[in-house]
Coordinates of C-alpha atoms and ligand atoms in Angstrom, one line a residue:
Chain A
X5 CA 81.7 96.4 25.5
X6 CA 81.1 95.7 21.8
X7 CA 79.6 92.6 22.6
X8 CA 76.5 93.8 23.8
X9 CA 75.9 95.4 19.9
X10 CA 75.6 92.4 18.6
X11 CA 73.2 90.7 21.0
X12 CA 69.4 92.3 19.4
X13 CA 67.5 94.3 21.6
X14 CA 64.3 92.4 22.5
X15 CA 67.0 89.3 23.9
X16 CA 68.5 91.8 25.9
X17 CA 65.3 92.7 27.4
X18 CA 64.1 89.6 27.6
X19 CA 67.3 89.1 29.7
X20 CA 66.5 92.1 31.8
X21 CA 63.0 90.9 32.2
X22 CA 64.2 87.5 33.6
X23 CA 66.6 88.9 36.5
X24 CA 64.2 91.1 37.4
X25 CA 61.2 88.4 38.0
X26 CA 64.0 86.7 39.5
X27 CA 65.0 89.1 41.9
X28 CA 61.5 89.5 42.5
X29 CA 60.8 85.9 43.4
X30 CA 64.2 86.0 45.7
X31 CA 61.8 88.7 47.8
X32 CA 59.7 85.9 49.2
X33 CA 62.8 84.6 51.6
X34 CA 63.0 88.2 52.7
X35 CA 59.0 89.0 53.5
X36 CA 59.3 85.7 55.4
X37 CA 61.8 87.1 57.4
X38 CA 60.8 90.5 57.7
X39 CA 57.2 88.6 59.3
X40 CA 59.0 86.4 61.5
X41 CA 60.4 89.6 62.9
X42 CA 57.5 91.4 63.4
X43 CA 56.4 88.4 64.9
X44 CA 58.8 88.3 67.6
X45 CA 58.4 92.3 67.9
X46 CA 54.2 91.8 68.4
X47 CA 55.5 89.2 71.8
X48 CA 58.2 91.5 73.2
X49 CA 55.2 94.0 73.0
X50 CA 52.8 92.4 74.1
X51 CA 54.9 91.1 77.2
X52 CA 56.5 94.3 77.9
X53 CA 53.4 96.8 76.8
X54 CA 53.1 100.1 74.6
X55 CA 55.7 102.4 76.8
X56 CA 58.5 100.0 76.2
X57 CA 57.8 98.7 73.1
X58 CA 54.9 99.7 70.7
X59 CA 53.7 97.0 68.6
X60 CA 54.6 96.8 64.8
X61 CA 51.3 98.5 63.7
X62 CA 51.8 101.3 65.8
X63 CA 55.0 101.8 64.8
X64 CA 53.8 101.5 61.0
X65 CA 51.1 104.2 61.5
X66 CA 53.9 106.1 63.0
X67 CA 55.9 106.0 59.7
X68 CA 53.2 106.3 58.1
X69 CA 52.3 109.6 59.9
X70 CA 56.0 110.8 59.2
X71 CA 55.8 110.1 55.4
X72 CA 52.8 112.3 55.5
X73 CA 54.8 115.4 57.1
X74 CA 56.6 117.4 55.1
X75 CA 59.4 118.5 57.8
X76 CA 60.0 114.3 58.0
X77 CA 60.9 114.4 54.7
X78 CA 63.2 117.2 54.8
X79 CA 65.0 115.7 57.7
X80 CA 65.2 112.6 56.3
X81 CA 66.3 114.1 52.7
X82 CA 69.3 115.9 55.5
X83 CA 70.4 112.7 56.2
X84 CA 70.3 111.1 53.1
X85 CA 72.1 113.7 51.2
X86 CA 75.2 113.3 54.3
X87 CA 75.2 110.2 53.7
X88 CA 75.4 109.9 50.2
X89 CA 78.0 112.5 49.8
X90 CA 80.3 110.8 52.8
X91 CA 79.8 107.6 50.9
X92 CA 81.1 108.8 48.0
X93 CA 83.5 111.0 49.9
X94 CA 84.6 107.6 50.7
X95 CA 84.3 105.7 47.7
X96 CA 86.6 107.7 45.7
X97 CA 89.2 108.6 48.0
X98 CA 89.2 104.7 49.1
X99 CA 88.8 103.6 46.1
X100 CA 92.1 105.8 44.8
X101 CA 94.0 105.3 47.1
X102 CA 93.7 101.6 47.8
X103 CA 94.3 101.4 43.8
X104 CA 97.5 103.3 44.3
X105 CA 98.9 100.9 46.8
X106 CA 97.6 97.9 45.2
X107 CA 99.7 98.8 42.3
X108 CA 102.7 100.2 44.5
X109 CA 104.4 97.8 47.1
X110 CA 105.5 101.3 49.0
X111 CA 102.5 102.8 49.1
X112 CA 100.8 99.6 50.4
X113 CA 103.6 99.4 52.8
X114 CA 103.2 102.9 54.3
X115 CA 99.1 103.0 54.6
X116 CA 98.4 99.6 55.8
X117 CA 99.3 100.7 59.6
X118 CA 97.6 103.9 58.4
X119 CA 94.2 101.7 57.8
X120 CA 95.0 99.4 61.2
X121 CA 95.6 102.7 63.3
X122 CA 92.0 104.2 61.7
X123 CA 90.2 100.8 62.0
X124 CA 91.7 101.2 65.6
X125 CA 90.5 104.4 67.2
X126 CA 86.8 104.4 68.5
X127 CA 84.6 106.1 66.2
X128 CA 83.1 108.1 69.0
X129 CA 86.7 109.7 69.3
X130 CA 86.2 111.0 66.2
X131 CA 82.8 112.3 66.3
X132 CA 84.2 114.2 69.3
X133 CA 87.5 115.6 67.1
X134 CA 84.9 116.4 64.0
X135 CA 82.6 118.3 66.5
X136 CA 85.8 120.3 68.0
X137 CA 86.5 121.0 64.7
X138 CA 83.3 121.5 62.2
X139 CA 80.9 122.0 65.0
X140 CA 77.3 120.8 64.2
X141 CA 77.5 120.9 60.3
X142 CA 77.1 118.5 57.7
X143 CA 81.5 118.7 57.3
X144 CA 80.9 116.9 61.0
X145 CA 79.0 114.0 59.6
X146 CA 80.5 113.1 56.4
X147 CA 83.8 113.9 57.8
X148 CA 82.9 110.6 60.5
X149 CA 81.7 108.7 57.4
X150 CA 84.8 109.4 55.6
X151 CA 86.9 108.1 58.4
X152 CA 84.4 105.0 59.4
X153 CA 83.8 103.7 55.7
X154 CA 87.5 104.5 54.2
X155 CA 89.4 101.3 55.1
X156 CA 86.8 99.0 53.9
X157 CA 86.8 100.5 50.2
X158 CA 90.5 101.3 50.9
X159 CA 91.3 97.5 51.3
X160 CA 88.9 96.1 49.5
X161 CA 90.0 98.4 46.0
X162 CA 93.6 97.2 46.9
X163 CA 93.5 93.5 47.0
X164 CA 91.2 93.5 43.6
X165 CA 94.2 95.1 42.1
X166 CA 96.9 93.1 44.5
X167 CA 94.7 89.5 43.4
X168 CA 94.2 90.4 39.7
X169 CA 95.4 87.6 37.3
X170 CA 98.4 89.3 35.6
X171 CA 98.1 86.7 32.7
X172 CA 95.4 89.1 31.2
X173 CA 97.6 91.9 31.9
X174 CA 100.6 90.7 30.3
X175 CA 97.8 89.5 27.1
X176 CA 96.8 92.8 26.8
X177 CA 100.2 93.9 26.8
X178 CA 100.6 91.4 24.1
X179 CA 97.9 92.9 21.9
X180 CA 99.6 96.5 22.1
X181 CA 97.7 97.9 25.6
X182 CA 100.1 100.8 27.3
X183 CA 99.8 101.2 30.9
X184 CA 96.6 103.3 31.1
X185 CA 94.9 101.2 28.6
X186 CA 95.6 97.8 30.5
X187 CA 94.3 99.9 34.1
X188 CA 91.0 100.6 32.3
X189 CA 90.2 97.7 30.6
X190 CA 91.6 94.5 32.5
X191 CA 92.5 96.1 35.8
X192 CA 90.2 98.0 37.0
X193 CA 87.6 95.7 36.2
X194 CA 89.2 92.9 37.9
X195 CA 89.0 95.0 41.4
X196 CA 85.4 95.4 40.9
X197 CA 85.1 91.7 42.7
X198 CA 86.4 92.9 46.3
X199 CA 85.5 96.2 45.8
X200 CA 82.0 96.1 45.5
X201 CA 81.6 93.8 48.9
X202 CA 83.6 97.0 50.3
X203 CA 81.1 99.7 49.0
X204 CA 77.8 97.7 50.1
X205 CA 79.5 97.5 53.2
X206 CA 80.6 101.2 53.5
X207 CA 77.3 102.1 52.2
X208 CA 75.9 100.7 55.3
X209 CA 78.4 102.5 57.3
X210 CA 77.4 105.7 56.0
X211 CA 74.2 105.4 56.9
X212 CA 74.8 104.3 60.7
X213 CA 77.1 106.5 61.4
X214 CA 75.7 109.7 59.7
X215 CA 72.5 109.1 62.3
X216 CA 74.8 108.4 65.2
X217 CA 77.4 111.4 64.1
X218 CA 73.8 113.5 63.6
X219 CA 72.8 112.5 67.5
X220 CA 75.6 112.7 69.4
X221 CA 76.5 116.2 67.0
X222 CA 73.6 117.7 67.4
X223 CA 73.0 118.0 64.1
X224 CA 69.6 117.7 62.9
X225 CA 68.4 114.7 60.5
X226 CA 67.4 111.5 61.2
X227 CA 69.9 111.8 64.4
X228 CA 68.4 114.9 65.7
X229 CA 64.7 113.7 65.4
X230 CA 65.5 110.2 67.6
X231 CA 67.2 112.6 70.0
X232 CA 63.9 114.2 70.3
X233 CA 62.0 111.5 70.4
X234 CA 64.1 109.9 73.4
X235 CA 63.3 113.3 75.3
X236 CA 59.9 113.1 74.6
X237 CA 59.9 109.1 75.3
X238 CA 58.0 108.7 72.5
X239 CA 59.1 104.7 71.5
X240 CA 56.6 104.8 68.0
X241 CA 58.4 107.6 66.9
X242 CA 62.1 106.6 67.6
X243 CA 61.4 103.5 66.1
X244 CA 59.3 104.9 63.0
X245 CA 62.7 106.7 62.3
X246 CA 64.8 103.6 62.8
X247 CA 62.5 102.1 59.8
X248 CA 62.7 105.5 57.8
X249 CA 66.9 105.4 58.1
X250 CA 66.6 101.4 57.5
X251 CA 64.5 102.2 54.4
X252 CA 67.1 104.9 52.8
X253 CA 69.6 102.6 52.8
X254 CA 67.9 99.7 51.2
X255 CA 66.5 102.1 48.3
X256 CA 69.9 103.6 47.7
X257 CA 71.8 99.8 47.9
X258 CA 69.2 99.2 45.3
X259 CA 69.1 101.8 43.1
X260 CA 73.3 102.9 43.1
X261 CA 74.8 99.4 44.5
X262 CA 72.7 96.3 42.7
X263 CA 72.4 97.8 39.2
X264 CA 76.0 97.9 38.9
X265 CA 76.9 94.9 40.7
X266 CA 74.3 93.2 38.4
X267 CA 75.7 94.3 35.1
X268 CA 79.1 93.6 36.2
X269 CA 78.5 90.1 37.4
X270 CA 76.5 88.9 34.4
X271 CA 79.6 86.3 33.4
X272 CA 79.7 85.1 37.0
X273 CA 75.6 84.3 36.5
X274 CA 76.4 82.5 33.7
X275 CA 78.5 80.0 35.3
X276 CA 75.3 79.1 37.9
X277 CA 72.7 76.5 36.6
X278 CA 69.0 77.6 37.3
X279 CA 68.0 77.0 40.7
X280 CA 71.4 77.5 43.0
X281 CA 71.2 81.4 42.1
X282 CA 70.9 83.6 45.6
Chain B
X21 CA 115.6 92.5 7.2
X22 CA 114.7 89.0 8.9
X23 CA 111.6 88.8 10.9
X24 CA 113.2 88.3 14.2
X25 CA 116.6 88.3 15.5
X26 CA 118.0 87.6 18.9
X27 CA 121.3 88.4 20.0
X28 CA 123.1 87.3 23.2
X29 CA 119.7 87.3 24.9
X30 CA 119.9 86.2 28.4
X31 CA 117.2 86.5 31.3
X32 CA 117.7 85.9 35.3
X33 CA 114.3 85.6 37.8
X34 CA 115.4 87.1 41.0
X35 CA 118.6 86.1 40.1
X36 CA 118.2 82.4 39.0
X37 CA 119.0 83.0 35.2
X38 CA 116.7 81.2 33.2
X39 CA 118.3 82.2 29.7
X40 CA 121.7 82.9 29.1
X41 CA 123.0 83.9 25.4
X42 CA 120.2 82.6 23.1
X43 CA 121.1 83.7 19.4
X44 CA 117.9 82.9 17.4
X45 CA 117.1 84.5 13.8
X46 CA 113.5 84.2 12.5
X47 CA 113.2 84.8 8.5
X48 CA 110.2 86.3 6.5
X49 CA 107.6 84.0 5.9
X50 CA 109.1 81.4 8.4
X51 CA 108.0 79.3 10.9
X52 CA 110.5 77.9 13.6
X53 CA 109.7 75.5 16.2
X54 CA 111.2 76.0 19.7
X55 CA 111.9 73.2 21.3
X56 CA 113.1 71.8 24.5
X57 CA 112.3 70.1 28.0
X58 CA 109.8 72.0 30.6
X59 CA 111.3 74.9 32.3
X60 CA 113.9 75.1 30.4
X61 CA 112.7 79.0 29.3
X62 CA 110.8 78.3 26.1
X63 CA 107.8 80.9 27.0
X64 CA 110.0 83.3 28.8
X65 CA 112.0 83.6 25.5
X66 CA 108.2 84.4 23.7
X67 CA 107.7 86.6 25.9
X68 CA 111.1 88.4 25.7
X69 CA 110.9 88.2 21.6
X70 CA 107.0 89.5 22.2
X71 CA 108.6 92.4 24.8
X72 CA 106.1 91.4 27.1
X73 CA 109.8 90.7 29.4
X74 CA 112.8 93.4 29.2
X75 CA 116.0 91.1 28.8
X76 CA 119.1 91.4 31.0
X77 CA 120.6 91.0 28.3
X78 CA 121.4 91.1 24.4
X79 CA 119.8 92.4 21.7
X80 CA 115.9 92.0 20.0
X81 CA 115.3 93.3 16.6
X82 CA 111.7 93.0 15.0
X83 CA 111.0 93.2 11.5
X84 CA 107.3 92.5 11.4
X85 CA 104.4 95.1 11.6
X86 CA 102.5 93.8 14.4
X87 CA 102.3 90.1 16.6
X88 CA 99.8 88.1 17.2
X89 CA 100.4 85.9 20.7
X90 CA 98.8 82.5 21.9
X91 CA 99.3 81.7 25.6
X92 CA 100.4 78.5 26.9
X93 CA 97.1 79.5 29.1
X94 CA 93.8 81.1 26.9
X95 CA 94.5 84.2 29.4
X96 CA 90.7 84.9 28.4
X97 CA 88.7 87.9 29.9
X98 CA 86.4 86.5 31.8
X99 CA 83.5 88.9 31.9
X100 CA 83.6 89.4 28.3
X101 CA 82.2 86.7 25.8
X102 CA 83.6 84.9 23.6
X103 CA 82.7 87.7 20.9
X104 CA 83.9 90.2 23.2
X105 CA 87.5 88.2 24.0
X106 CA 88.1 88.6 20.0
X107 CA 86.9 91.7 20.0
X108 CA 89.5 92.6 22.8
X109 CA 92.4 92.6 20.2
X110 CA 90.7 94.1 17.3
X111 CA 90.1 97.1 19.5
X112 CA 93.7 97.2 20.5
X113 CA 94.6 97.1 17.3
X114 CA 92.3 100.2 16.1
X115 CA 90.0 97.9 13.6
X116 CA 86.8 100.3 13.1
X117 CA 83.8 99.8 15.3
X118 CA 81.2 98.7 11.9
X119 CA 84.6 96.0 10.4
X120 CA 84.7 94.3 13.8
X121 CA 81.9 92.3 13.6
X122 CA 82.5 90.9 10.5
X123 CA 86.5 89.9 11.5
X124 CA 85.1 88.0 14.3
X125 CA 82.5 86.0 12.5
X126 CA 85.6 85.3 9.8
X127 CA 88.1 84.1 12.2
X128 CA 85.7 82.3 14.3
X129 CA 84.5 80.1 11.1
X130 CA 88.7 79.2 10.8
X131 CA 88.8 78.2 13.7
X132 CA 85.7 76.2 14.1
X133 CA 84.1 78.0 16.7
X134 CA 79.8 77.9 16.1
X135 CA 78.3 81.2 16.2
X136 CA 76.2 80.4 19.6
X137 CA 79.6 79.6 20.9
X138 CA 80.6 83.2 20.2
X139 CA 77.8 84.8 22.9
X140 CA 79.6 82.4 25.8
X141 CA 81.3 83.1 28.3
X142 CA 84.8 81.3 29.0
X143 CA 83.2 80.0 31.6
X144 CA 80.8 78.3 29.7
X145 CA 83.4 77.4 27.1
X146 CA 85.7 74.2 27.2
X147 CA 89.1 74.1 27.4
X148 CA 89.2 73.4 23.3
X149 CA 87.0 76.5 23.3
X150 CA 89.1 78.8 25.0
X151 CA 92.2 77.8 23.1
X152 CA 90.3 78.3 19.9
X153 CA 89.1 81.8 20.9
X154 CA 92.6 82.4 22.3
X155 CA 93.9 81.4 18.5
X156 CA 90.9 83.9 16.8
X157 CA 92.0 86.4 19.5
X158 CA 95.4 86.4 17.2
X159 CA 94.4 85.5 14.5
X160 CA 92.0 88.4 14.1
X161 CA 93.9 91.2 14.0
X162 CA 95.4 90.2 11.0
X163 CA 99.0 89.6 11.7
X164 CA 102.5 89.3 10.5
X165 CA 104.1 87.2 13.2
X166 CA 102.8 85.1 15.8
X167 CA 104.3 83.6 18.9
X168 CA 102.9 80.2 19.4
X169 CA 102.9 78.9 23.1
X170 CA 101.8 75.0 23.2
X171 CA 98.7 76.8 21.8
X172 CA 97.0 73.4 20.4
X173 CA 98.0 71.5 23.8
X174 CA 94.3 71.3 25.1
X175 CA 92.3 70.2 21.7
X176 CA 91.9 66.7 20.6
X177 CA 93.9 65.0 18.0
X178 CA 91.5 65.9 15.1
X179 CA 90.9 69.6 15.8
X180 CA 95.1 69.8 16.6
X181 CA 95.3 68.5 12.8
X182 CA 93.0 71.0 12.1
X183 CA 94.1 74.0 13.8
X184 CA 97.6 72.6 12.3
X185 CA 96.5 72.9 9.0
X186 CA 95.2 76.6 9.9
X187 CA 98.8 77.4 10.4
X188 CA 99.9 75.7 7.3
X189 CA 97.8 77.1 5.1
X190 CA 97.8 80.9 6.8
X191 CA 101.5 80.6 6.2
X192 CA 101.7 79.1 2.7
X193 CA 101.2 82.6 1.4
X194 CA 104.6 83.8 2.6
X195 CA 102.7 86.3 4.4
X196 CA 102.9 85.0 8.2
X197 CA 106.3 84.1 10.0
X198 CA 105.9 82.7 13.5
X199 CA 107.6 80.8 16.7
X200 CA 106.4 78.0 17.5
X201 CA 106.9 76.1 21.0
X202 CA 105.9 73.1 21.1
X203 CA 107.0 70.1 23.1
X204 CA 105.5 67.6 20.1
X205 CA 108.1 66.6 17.5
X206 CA 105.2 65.4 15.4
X207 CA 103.8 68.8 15.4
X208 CA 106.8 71.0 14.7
X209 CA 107.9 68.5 11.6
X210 CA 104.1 69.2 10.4
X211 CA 104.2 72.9 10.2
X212 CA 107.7 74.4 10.8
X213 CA 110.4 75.3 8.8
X214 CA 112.9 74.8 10.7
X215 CA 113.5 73.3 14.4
X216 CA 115.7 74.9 17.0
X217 CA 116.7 73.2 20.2
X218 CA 116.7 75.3 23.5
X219 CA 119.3 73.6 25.6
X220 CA 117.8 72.5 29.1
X221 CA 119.0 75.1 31.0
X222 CA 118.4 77.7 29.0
X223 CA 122.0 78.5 27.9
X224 CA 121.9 78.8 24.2
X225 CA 120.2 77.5 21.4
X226 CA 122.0 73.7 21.1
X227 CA 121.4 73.4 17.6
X228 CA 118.9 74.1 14.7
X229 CA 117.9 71.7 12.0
X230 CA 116.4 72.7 8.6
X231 CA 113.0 70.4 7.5
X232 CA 114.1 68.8 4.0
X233 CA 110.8 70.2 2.1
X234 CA 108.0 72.8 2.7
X235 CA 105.5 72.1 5.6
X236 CA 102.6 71.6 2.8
X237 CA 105.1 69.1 1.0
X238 CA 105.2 66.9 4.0
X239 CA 102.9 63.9 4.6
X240 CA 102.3 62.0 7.6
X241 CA 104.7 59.0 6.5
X242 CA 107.3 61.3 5.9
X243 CA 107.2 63.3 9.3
X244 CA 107.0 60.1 11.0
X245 CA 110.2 59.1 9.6
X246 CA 111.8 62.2 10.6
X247 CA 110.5 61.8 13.8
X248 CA 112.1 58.4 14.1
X249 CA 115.6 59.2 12.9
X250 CA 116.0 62.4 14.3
X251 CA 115.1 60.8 17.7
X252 CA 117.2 57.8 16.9
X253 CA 120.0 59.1 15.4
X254 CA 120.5 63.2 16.1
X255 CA 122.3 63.8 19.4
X256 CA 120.9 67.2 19.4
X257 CA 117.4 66.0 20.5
X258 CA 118.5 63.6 23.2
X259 CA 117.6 65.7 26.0
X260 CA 114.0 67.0 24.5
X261 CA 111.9 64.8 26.3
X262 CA 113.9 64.7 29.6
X263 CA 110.9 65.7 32.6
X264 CA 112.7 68.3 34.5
X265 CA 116.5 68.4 34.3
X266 CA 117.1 70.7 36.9
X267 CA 115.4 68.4 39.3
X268 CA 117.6 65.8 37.8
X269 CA 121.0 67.5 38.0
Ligands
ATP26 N1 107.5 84.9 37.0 C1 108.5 84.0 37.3 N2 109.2 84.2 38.4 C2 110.2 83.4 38.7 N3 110.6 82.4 38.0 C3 109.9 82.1 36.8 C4 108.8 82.9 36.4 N4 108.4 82.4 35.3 C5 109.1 81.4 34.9 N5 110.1 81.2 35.9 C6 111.1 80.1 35.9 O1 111.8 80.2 34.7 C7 112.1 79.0 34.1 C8 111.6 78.9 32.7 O2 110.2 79.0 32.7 P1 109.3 78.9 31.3 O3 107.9 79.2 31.7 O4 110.0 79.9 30.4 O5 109.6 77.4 30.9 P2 109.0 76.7 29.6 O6 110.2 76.2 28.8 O7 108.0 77.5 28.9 O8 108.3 75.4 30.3 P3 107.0 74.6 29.8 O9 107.4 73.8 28.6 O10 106.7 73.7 31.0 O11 106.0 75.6 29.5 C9 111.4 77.9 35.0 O12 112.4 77.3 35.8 C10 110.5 78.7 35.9 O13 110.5 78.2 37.2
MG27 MG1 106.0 77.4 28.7

């Protein structure tokens, strides 16, 4: 936007600064947490004993042995890259799509028992059908992903067009915006409010199911090493790759998913006095 | 070539017609108030005029170079500021990146809006604020018509005066022609031309009556008179202030 020119630079930074020590002070609610878990974990543990569930320490020098391996990383890069692409697999044919038939009643009309039919079959039964088809390959995994995380971006890309306020559109209109002009500038920025909740929560999706599509595939990655692990009964390990996978998909929501949101939403922060902020 | 003519224009929502043969002709360098009792089509007839609506019916002709258009509602984006909102239509209207800023700072001072006010949100605007930005928003692109919905309906009585005088003066020049809907007799005898009635049920324009001087002639003493005697004594505006006839009827 043009706006932004005229703001100088050292505000905007100074801007930047602020909702970064902000975020940054929101951490302390989530260490909390994360140590009230661990608590719990060290008593299930310590009732229950190493073969059944290693304590948290172990289970951090486990990790902490993995991010020292080379092969970890590579399997753990496997998985990340599946999931990234199925993500965005997902994303963009969602998203499409679910602007398509927010736009036109027809096409709304024919895919939403489409979405209810996909939301409705097991995602196991497809993990079987992609294995029939793409055997153990990454095609397998994202093609799961695709098919688990499509009707969230789907739906949620369609009602942001479906809710939009058509005041601005008809404003635009009024200011000499043609059709493509008015989708760029007022309506796809409108969607971005349910279709962001839809990608965080594909996102997540991705990740789950590439792991469980890598297990039950036989497919290597993050799903192939806690298949190992569970032949080897070797609880550190399988639970030092839960944390790895649980990791991924916190540095990716925070390096793809929060930047955006962040920039997107500044108006929306603007309306919140100090203190009430999440 | 007048500004604006209508011909026969009618207009039916999912088959409840709203307008029905409205014959309206906007000179140069004109303002007309519209007016006429709520829902009787007022802003669907802007928007028709404005082609934001395709008519059923009838016939638009526009003679101006470009319009300029104030909501009933500031119809503000709301993740742009302020800045940004007037910036919107300077865009549209392919004004150079490097003149934009200084169009905006312009308009803003005519319409009293503070520079700080300018790197707000709407959200953090008032309702005055909005409609002011709404009336930079038009004003800025520099235009030769302007619909006018209700657009000074949420300001207080002196920034109304003043955003009245805006008008005034911005069409003294003969350079701006405009329709004006208003529901405020006071108003429309301050800055229009001429005054057209919309009949409450949208079929036809009942009547239009010519102001006896020009809009910077006028003072308040003698609009108030007009006021009086048109409401007293002209059976053309009996209906004006009638809630909502079809509720009635
Ligand atoms: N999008 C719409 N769909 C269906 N009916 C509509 C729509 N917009 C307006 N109408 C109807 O058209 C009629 C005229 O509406 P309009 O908004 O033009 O009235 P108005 O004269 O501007 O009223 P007001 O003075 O209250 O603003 C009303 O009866 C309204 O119910
Ligand atoms: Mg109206």
């Amino acid at each position: 936007m043009t706006t932004r020119r005229h703001v100088s630079l050292p505000e905007r930074l100074a801007d930047r600064i602020g909702r970064v020590l902000e975020f940054l002070w929101s951490g302390w609610a989530g260490i909390a947490a994360m140590c009230l878990l661990a608590a719990v974990w060290q008593a299930g543990h310590e009732a229950y004993g190493s073969f059944i569930l290693t304590s948290p320490v172990e289970t951090l020098q486990a990790a902490g042995a993995l991010s020292a391996d080379p092969r970890a990383w590579i399997i753990a890069f496997t998985t990340l890259q599946r999931a990234v692409t199925g993500f965005a697999l997902a994303a963009l044919l969602g998203g499409g799509l679910g602007i398509v038939a927010g736009y036109s009643p027809a096409t709304m009309r024919l895919a939403s028992p489409l979405v209810t039919v996909i939301l409705g079959v097991p995602p196991i039964a497809w993990i079987v059908l992609a294995m029939i088809w793409f055997g153990g390959s990454d095609a397998t995994v994202r093609t799961v992903i695709l098919i688990a995380a499509l009707p969230v971006v789907f739906l949620g890309a369609a009602r942001g067009i479906l809710t939009r306020d058509r005041g601005l559109d008809r404003m635009a209109q009024a200011f000499g915006a043609g059709p493509l002009r008015r989708f760029v500038s007022v309506g796809l920025r409108q969607t971005t409010t349910t279709l962001f909740p839809g990608l965080a929560l594909a996102l997540g999706t991705s990740f789950k199911v590439a792991v469980m599509a890598e297990l039950l595939a036989n497919a290597g990655g993050i799903g192939g090493a806690l298949a190992d692990a569970r032949t080897n009964l070797d609880i550190a390990d399988a639970l030092a790759w839960v944390i790895v996978s649980v990791a991924l998909l916190i540095a990716v929501e925070y390096t793809l998913i929060y930047p955006v949101k962040g920039e997107l939403d500044r108006w929306r922060r603007a309306a919140q006095p100090w203190g009430i902020k999440r | 070539m007048s500004a604006l003519n209508l011909k026969g224009v009618g207009h039916a929502y999912l088959g409840r017609t709203v307008l029905d043969g409205i014959d309206l002709t906007i000179s140069r360098g004109e303002i007309m108030a519209l007016v006429g009792p709520s829902g009787c089509g007022k802003s669907t007839l802007a928007h028709i005029a404005a082609d934001l609506v395709e008519a059923n019916a009838g016939q638009i002709a526009r003679g101006y170079r470009r319009h300029g258009m104030i909501f009933q509602e500031p119809s503000l984006l709301p993740w742009a500021t302020a800045e940004g909102n007037i910036a919107f239509s300077l865009k549209l209207a392919g004004v150079p990146r490097r003149q934009r800023a200084a169009r905006i700072a312009e308009t803003a001072e005519r319409v009293a809006l503070l520079p700080e006010d300018l790197r707000k949100f709407p959200v953090e605007l008032s309702g005055g604020m909005k409609q002011r930005v709404a009336i930079a928003r038009a004003l800025a692109v520099q235009p030769d018509f302007i619909y006018f919905d209700e657009p000074f309906t949420a300001l207080d009585v002196a920034l109304r005066r003043r955003m009245q005088d805006l008008v005034i003066d911005t069409c003294a020049g003969g350079q701006l022609s405009g329709l004006f809907i208003t529901h405020d007799l006071q108003e429309a005898a301050r800055l229009a031309d001429r005054i057209a009635v919309l009949d409450s049920h949208g079929r036809g324009v009942l009547g239009i009556r010519p102001f006896p001087s020009a809009p910077a002639e006028r003072t308040d003493t003698t609009n108030f008179e007009w006021v009086q005697s048109t409401l007293g004594n002209d059976p053309l505006f009996r209906h004006i202030h009638d809630v909502d006839e079809r509720q009635i009827t």
